[in-house]
């Protein structure tokens, strides 16, 4: 079997000569040692490198992006990996560079976040958030949901487009690798305010999830009509080492109905949907993969006990 035949057979539940290989992300430091040269492939060091390229201007960022695509392909060739997945990227241009490793994102005079790169751990993340927004978490949720529902009512979903980097990778590497698409994100949120809203404002959280599901279904139909393999890497982080961040009862009430709707719509369109989350999902796995019928799972977190 070639790479495409092997992947399609596995997705369809048919016999394969060997399981197809897929890596969700590889640290730049690892790929650089494997390839014997500096390489951009994933994790915090990739986010830092892309941030630096964005600060250097459009030409530098285009050069960086092309090198990223080729580095991922080169690593896949080195290990005969079938699936080409564009790694998680940092695409926002900072407002200001404070020093070699520190950047300001957003409006420095109003709401903004400060990100810092640690060259020892190769982590790049937010170290400080400054918010001068007078709105409460409840009001922010309402504004977000009303805007999403307004886009749906006004037909703005027709403005959806396949990601530019996905189309470029598919054009350049689609014959060689089985290219999958990132998208289909559905999540109640991760921070303290998001989780508290599940308790204090469940009706608006439910509406938020339904809006996400409807938008994701429209994106899936767009993907199905495109030239790729029709595999959508979606889901959303919702768990840690000790289990989901909110109860299975809340998952059943709020997440399960829109997730089931999304999976059904994507199946009808011929899209293979993969749910991804860190952590231990076993308390809600029967709902995700049984009741909602999600056909794929993208992260088996061994450190969280997901070994069987």
mmCIF file of N, CA, C and O in Angstrom, residues 65-121:
data_model
loop_
_atom_site.group_PDB
_atom_site.id
_atom_site.type_symbol
_atom_site.label_atom_id
_atom_site.label_comp_id
_atom_site.label_asym_id
_atom_site.label_seq_id
_atom_site.Cartn_x
_atom_site.Cartn_y
_atom_site.Cartn_z
ATOM 1 N N UNK A 65 7.473 30.445 6.760
ATOM 2 C CA UNK A 65 6.373 29.509 6.556
ATOM 3 C C UNK A 65 6.745 28.418 5.559
ATOM 4 O O UNK A 65 6.451 27.236 5.779
ATOM 5 N N UNK A 66 7.393 28.795 4.476
ATOM 6 C CA UNK A 66 7.799 27.796 3.489
ATOM 7 C C UNK A 66 8.805 26.816 4.093
ATOM 8 O O UNK A 66 8.764 25.617 3.815
ATOM 9 N N UNK A 67 9.702 27.331 4.929
ATOM 10 C CA UNK A 67 10.671 26.452 5.574
ATOM 11 C C UNK A 67 9.979 25.513 6.557
ATOM 12 O O UNK A 67 10.330 24.329 6.663
ATOM 13 N N UNK A 68 8.984 26.013 7.269
ATOM 14 C CA UNK A 68 8.203 25.178 8.180
ATOM 15 C C UNK A 68 7.568 24.013 7.443
ATOM 16 O O UNK A 68 7.663 22.853 7.871
ATOM 17 N N UNK A 69 6.904 24.299 6.335
ATOM 18 C CA UNK A 69 6.236 23.238 5.577
ATOM 19 C C UNK A 69 7.236 22.177 5.122
ATOM 20 O O UNK A 69 6.964 20.975 5.209
ATOM 21 N N UNK A 70 8.398 22.612 4.637
ATOM 22 C CA UNK A 70 9.397 21.665 4.142
ATOM 23 C C UNK A 70 10.031 20.890 5.291
ATOM 24 O O UNK A 70 10.320 19.690 5.160
ATOM 25 N N UNK A 71 10.235 21.536 6.446
ATOM 26 C CA UNK A 71 10.819 20.839 7.590
ATOM 27 C C UNK A 71 9.901 19.717 8.080
ATOM 28 O O UNK A 71 10.376 18.623 8.428
ATOM 29 N N UNK A 72 8.599 19.980 8.133
ATOM 30 C CA UNK A 72 7.653 18.937 8.538
ATOM 31 C C UNK A 72 7.696 17.782 7.538
ATOM 32 O O UNK A 72 7.715 16.601 7.917
ATOM 33 N N UNK A 73 7.725 18.107 6.248
ATOM 34 C CA UNK A 73 7.793 17.061 5.225
ATOM 35 C C UNK A 73 9.085 16.258 5.350
ATOM 36 O O UNK A 73 9.076 15.018 5.240
ATOM 37 N N UNK A 74 10.197 16.920 5.598
ATOM 38 C CA UNK A 74 11.483 16.227 5.717
ATOM 39 C C UNK A 74 11.487 15.282 6.910
ATOM 40 O O UNK A 74 11.991 14.150 6.831
ATOM 41 N N UNK A 75 10.913 15.730 8.033
ATOM 42 C CA UNK A 75 10.846 14.849 9.201
ATOM 43 C C UNK A 75 9.947 13.647 8.905
ATOM 44 O O UNK A 75 10.265 12.506 9.269
ATOM 45 N N UNK A 76 8.818 13.878 8.240
ATOM 46 C CA UNK A 76 7.923 12.770 7.881
ATOM 47 C C UNK A 76 8.629 11.763 6.975
ATOM 48 O O UNK A 76 8.441 10.547 7.123
ATOM 49 N N UNK A 77 9.434 12.265 6.055
ATOM 50 C CA UNK A 77 10.163 11.350 5.170
ATOM 51 C C UNK A 77 11.167 10.521 5.965
ATOM 52 O O UNK A 77 11.353 9.326 5.697
ATOM 53 N N UNK A 78 11.802 11.147 6.947
ATOM 54 C CA UNK A 78 12.834 10.447 7.716
ATOM 55 C C UNK A 78 12.268 9.249 8.460
ATOM 56 O O UNK A 78 12.972 8.252 8.658
ATOM 57 N N UNK A 79 10.998 9.319 8.853
ATOM 58 C CA UNK A 79 10.388 8.222 9.608
ATOM 59 C C UNK A 79 9.252 7.542 8.838
ATOM 60 O O UNK A 79 8.501 6.773 9.415
ATOM 61 N N UNK A 80 9.158 7.835 7.544
ATOM 62 C CA UNK A 80 8.115 7.243 6.695
ATOM 63 C C UNK A 80 6.737 7.411 7.338
ATOM 64 O O UNK A 80 5.991 6.448 7.521
ATOM 65 N N UNK A 81 6.409 8.637 7.675
ATOM 66 C CA UNK A 81 5.123 8.965 8.295
ATOM 67 C C UNK A 81 4.107 9.295 7.200
ATOM 68 O O UNK A 81 4.392 10.091 6.297
ATOM 69 N N UNK A 82 2.940 8.676 7.282
ATOM 70 C CA UNK A 82 1.936 8.852 6.236
ATOM 71 C C UNK A 82 1.206 10.187 6.306
ATOM 72 O O UNK A 82 0.919 10.827 5.291
ATOM 73 N N UNK A 83 0.846 10.605 7.523
ATOM 74 C CA UNK A 83 -0.072 11.734 7.707
ATOM 75 C C UNK A 83 0.714 13.032 7.853
ATOM 76 O O UNK A 83 1.600 13.144 8.706
ATOM 77 N N UNK A 84 0.354 14.018 7.045
ATOM 78 C CA UNK A 84 0.939 15.354 7.165
ATOM 79 C C UNK A 84 -0.081 16.236 7.869
ATOM 80 O O UNK A 84 -1.140 16.534 7.334
ATOM 81 N N UNK A 85 0.271 16.671 9.068
ATOM 82 C CA UNK A 85 -0.571 17.592 9.810
ATOM 83 C C UNK A 85 0.206 18.880 10.058
ATOM 84 O O UNK A 85 1.321 18.853 10.566
ATOM 85 N N UNK A 86 -0.364 20.011 9.685
ATOM 86 C CA UNK A 86 0.264 21.298 9.956
ATOM 87 C C UNK A 86 0.253 21.512 11.463
ATOM 88 O O UNK A 86 -0.787 21.411 12.108
ATOM 89 N N UNK A 87 1.406 21.796 12.060
ATOM 90 C CA UNK A 87 1.456 21.903 13.522
ATOM 91 C C UNK A 87 0.710 23.129 14.031
ATOM 92 O O UNK A 87 0.419 24.069 13.275
ATOM 93 N N UNK A 88 0.415 23.104 15.312
ATOM 94 C CA UNK A 88 -0.182 24.244 15.985
ATOM 95 C C UNK A 88 0.770 25.430 15.863
ATOM 96 O O UNK A 88 1.937 25.344 16.218
ATOM 97 N N UNK A 89 0.231 26.542 15.346
ATOM 98 C CA UNK A 89 1.074 27.687 15.044
ATOM 99 C C UNK A 89 0.669 28.912 15.861
ATOM 100 O O UNK A 89 -0.420 28.976 16.426
ATOM 101 N N UNK A 90 1.558 29.888 15.857
ATOM 102 C CA UNK A 90 1.293 31.188 16.465
ATOM 103 C C UNK A 90 1.272 32.203 15.331
ATOM 104 O O UNK A 90 2.296 32.588 14.793
ATOM 105 N N UNK A 91 0.071 32.661 14.952
ATOM 106 C CA UNK A 91 -0.063 33.476 13.748
ATOM 107 C C UNK A 91 -0.255 34.966 14.014
ATOM 108 O O UNK A 91 -0.251 35.768 13.078
ATOM 109 N N UNK A 92 -0.489 35.339 15.264
ATOM 110 C CA UNK A 92 -0.768 36.747 15.575
ATOM 111 C C UNK A 92 0.528 37.544 15.656
ATOM 112 O O UNK A 92 1.497 37.126 16.304
ATOM 113 N N UNK A 93 0.546 38.712 15.030
ATOM 114 C CA UNK A 93 1.728 39.568 15.096
ATOM 115 C C UNK A 93 1.698 40.373 16.394
ATOM 116 O O UNK A 93 0.690 40.998 16.722
ATOM 117 N N UNK A 94 2.780 40.365 17.138
ATOM 118 C CA UNK A 94 2.804 41.144 18.385
ATOM 119 C C UNK A 94 2.724 42.647 18.107
ATOM 120 O O UNK A 94 3.121 43.123 17.040
ATOM 121 N N UNK A 95 2.236 43.367 19.104
ATOM 122 C CA UNK A 95 2.223 44.828 19.003
ATOM 123 C C UNK A 95 3.600 45.408 19.280
ATOM 124 O O UNK A 95 3.962 46.471 18.744
ATOM 125 N N UNK A 96 4.366 44.715 20.103
ATOM 126 C CA UNK A 96 5.664 45.253 20.490
ATOM 127 C C UNK A 96 6.564 44.128 20.978
ATOM 128 O O UNK A 96 6.105 43.176 21.598
ATOM 129 N N UNK A 97 7.857 44.271 20.708
ATOM 130 C CA UNK A 97 8.854 43.354 21.259
ATOM 131 C C UNK A 97 9.550 44.066 22.404
ATOM 132 O O UNK A 97 10.169 45.124 22.224
ATOM 133 N N UNK A 98 9.464 43.476 23.591
ATOM 134 C CA UNK A 98 10.039 44.103 24.784
ATOM 135 C C UNK A 98 11.535 43.834 24.864
ATOM 136 O O UNK A 98 12.342 44.739 25.113
ATOM 137 N N UNK A 99 11.918 42.570 24.675
ATOM 138 C CA UNK A 99 13.327 42.187 24.656
ATOM 139 C C UNK A 99 13.451 40.935 23.789
ATOM 140 O O UNK A 99 12.525 40.586 23.058
ATOM 141 N N UNK A 100 14.580 40.263 23.879
ATOM 142 C CA UNK A 100 14.815 39.121 22.985
ATOM 143 C C UNK A 100 13.741 38.055 23.090
ATOM 144 O O UNK A 100 13.359 37.427 22.088
ATOM 145 N N UNK A 101 13.200 37.852 24.286
ATOM 146 C CA UNK A 101 12.274 36.744 24.505
ATOM 147 C C UNK A 101 10.851 37.172 24.885
ATOM 148 O O UNK A 101 9.992 36.317 25.078
ATOM 149 N N UNK A 102 10.567 38.460 24.997
ATOM 150 C CA UNK A 102 9.297 38.936 25.534
ATOM 151 C C UNK A 102 8.555 39.791 24.515
ATOM 152 O O UNK A 102 9.156 40.671 23.880
ATOM 153 N N UNK A 103 7.237 39.553 24.385
ATOM 154 C CA UNK A 103 6.422 40.235 23.393
ATOM 155 C C UNK A 103 5.088 40.650 24.000
ATOM 156 O O UNK A 103 4.549 39.962 24.874
ATOM 157 N N UNK A 104 4.539 41.743 23.483
ATOM 158 C CA UNK A 104 3.222 42.219 23.891
ATOM 159 C C UNK A 104 2.245 41.975 22.744
ATOM 160 O O UNK A 104 2.490 42.411 21.612
ATOM 161 N N UNK A 105 1.139 41.294 23.031
ATOM 162 C CA UNK A 105 0.084 41.053 22.058
ATOM 163 C C UNK A 105 -1.153 41.846 22.470
ATOM 164 O O UNK A 105 -1.523 41.859 23.644
ATOM 165 N N UNK A 106 -1.806 42.460 21.492
ATOM 166 C CA UNK A 106 -2.995 43.251 21.791
ATOM 167 C C UNK A 106 -2.662 44.726 21.819
ATOM 168 O O UNK A 106 -1.658 45.182 21.257
ATOM 169 N N UNK A 107 -3.496 45.492 22.498
ATOM 170 C CA UNK A 107 -3.318 46.933 22.605
ATOM 171 C C UNK A 107 -2.537 47.237 23.882
ATOM 172 O O UNK A 107 -3.064 47.076 24.984
ATOM 173 N N UNK A 108 -1.297 47.708 23.771
ATOM 174 C CA UNK A 108 -0.502 47.947 24.982
ATOM 175 C C UNK A 108 -1.139 48.946 25.942
ATOM 176 O O UNK A 108 -0.842 48.916 27.141
ATOM 177 N N UNK A 109 -2.016 49.819 25.415
ATOM 178 C CA UNK A 109 -2.652 50.811 26.271
ATOM 179 C C UNK A 109 -3.973 50.315 26.850
ATOM 180 O O UNK A 109 -4.556 50.981 27.717
ATOM 181 N N UNK A 110 -4.460 49.185 26.358
ATOM 182 C CA UNK A 110 -5.724 48.631 26.848
ATOM 183 C C UNK A 110 -5.542 47.136 27.127
ATOM 184 O O UNK A 110 -4.619 46.758 27.819
ATOM 185 N N UNK A 111 -6.432 46.295 26.592
ATOM 186 C CA UNK A 111 -6.320 44.864 26.849
ATOM 187 C C UNK A 111 -5.128 44.285 26.094
ATOM 188 O O UNK A 111 -5.001 44.474 24.877
ATOM 189 N N UNK A 112 -4.268 43.588 26.805
ATOM 190 C CA UNK A 112 -3.131 42.959 26.147
ATOM 191 C C UNK A 112 -2.609 41.806 26.995
ATOM 192 O O UNK A 112 -2.967 41.660 28.169
ATOM 193 N N UNK A 113 -1.772 40.990 26.357
ATOM 194 C CA UNK A 113 -1.129 39.874 27.037
ATOM 195 C C UNK A 113 0.371 39.919 26.757
ATOM 196 O O UNK A 113 0.791 40.314 25.676
ATOM 197 N N UNK A 114 1.138 39.514 27.733
ATOM 198 C CA UNK A 114 2.589 39.466 27.597
ATOM 199 C C UNK A 114 3.022 38.010 27.520
ATOM 200 O O UNK A 114 2.697 37.208 28.411
ATOM 201 N N UNK A 115 3.713 37.666 26.444
ATOM 202 C CA UNK A 115 4.230 36.315 26.237
ATOM 203 C C UNK A 115 5.745 36.327 26.371
ATOM 204 O O UNK A 115 6.407 37.286 25.973
ATOM 205 N N UNK A 116 6.267 35.214 26.899
ATOM 206 C CA UNK A 116 7.714 35.108 27.073
ATOM 207 C C UNK A 116 8.182 33.712 26.686
ATOM 208 O O UNK A 116 7.494 32.720 26.951
ATOM 209 N N UNK A 117 9.350 33.661 26.066
ATOM 210 C CA UNK A 117 9.972 32.390 25.679
ATOM 211 C C UNK A 117 11.053 32.032 26.679
ATOM 212 O O UNK A 117 11.864 32.880 27.073
ATOM 213 N N UNK A 118 11.052 30.773 27.111
ATOM 214 C CA UNK A 118 12.072 30.265 28.022
ATOM 215 C C UNK A 118 13.010 29.362 27.235
ATOM 216 O O UNK A 118 12.630 28.236 26.871
ATOM 217 N N UNK A 119 14.229 29.813 26.924
ATOM 218 C CA UNK A 119 15.132 28.986 26.120
ATOM 219 C C UNK A 119 15.585 27.720 26.831
ATOM 220 O O UNK A 119 16.081 26.792 26.181
ATOM 221 N N UNK A 120 15.396 27.645 28.141
ATOM 222 C CA UNK A 120 15.772 26.428 28.862
ATOM 223 C C UNK A 120 14.768 25.306 28.682
ATOM 224 O O UNK A 120 15.132 24.143 28.490
ATOM 225 N N UNK A 121 13.487 25.646 28.724
ATOM 226 C CA UNK A 121 12.421 24.639 28.577
ATOM 227 C C UNK A 121 11.815 24.642 27.185
ATOM 228 O O UNK A 121 11.031 23.751 26.854
#
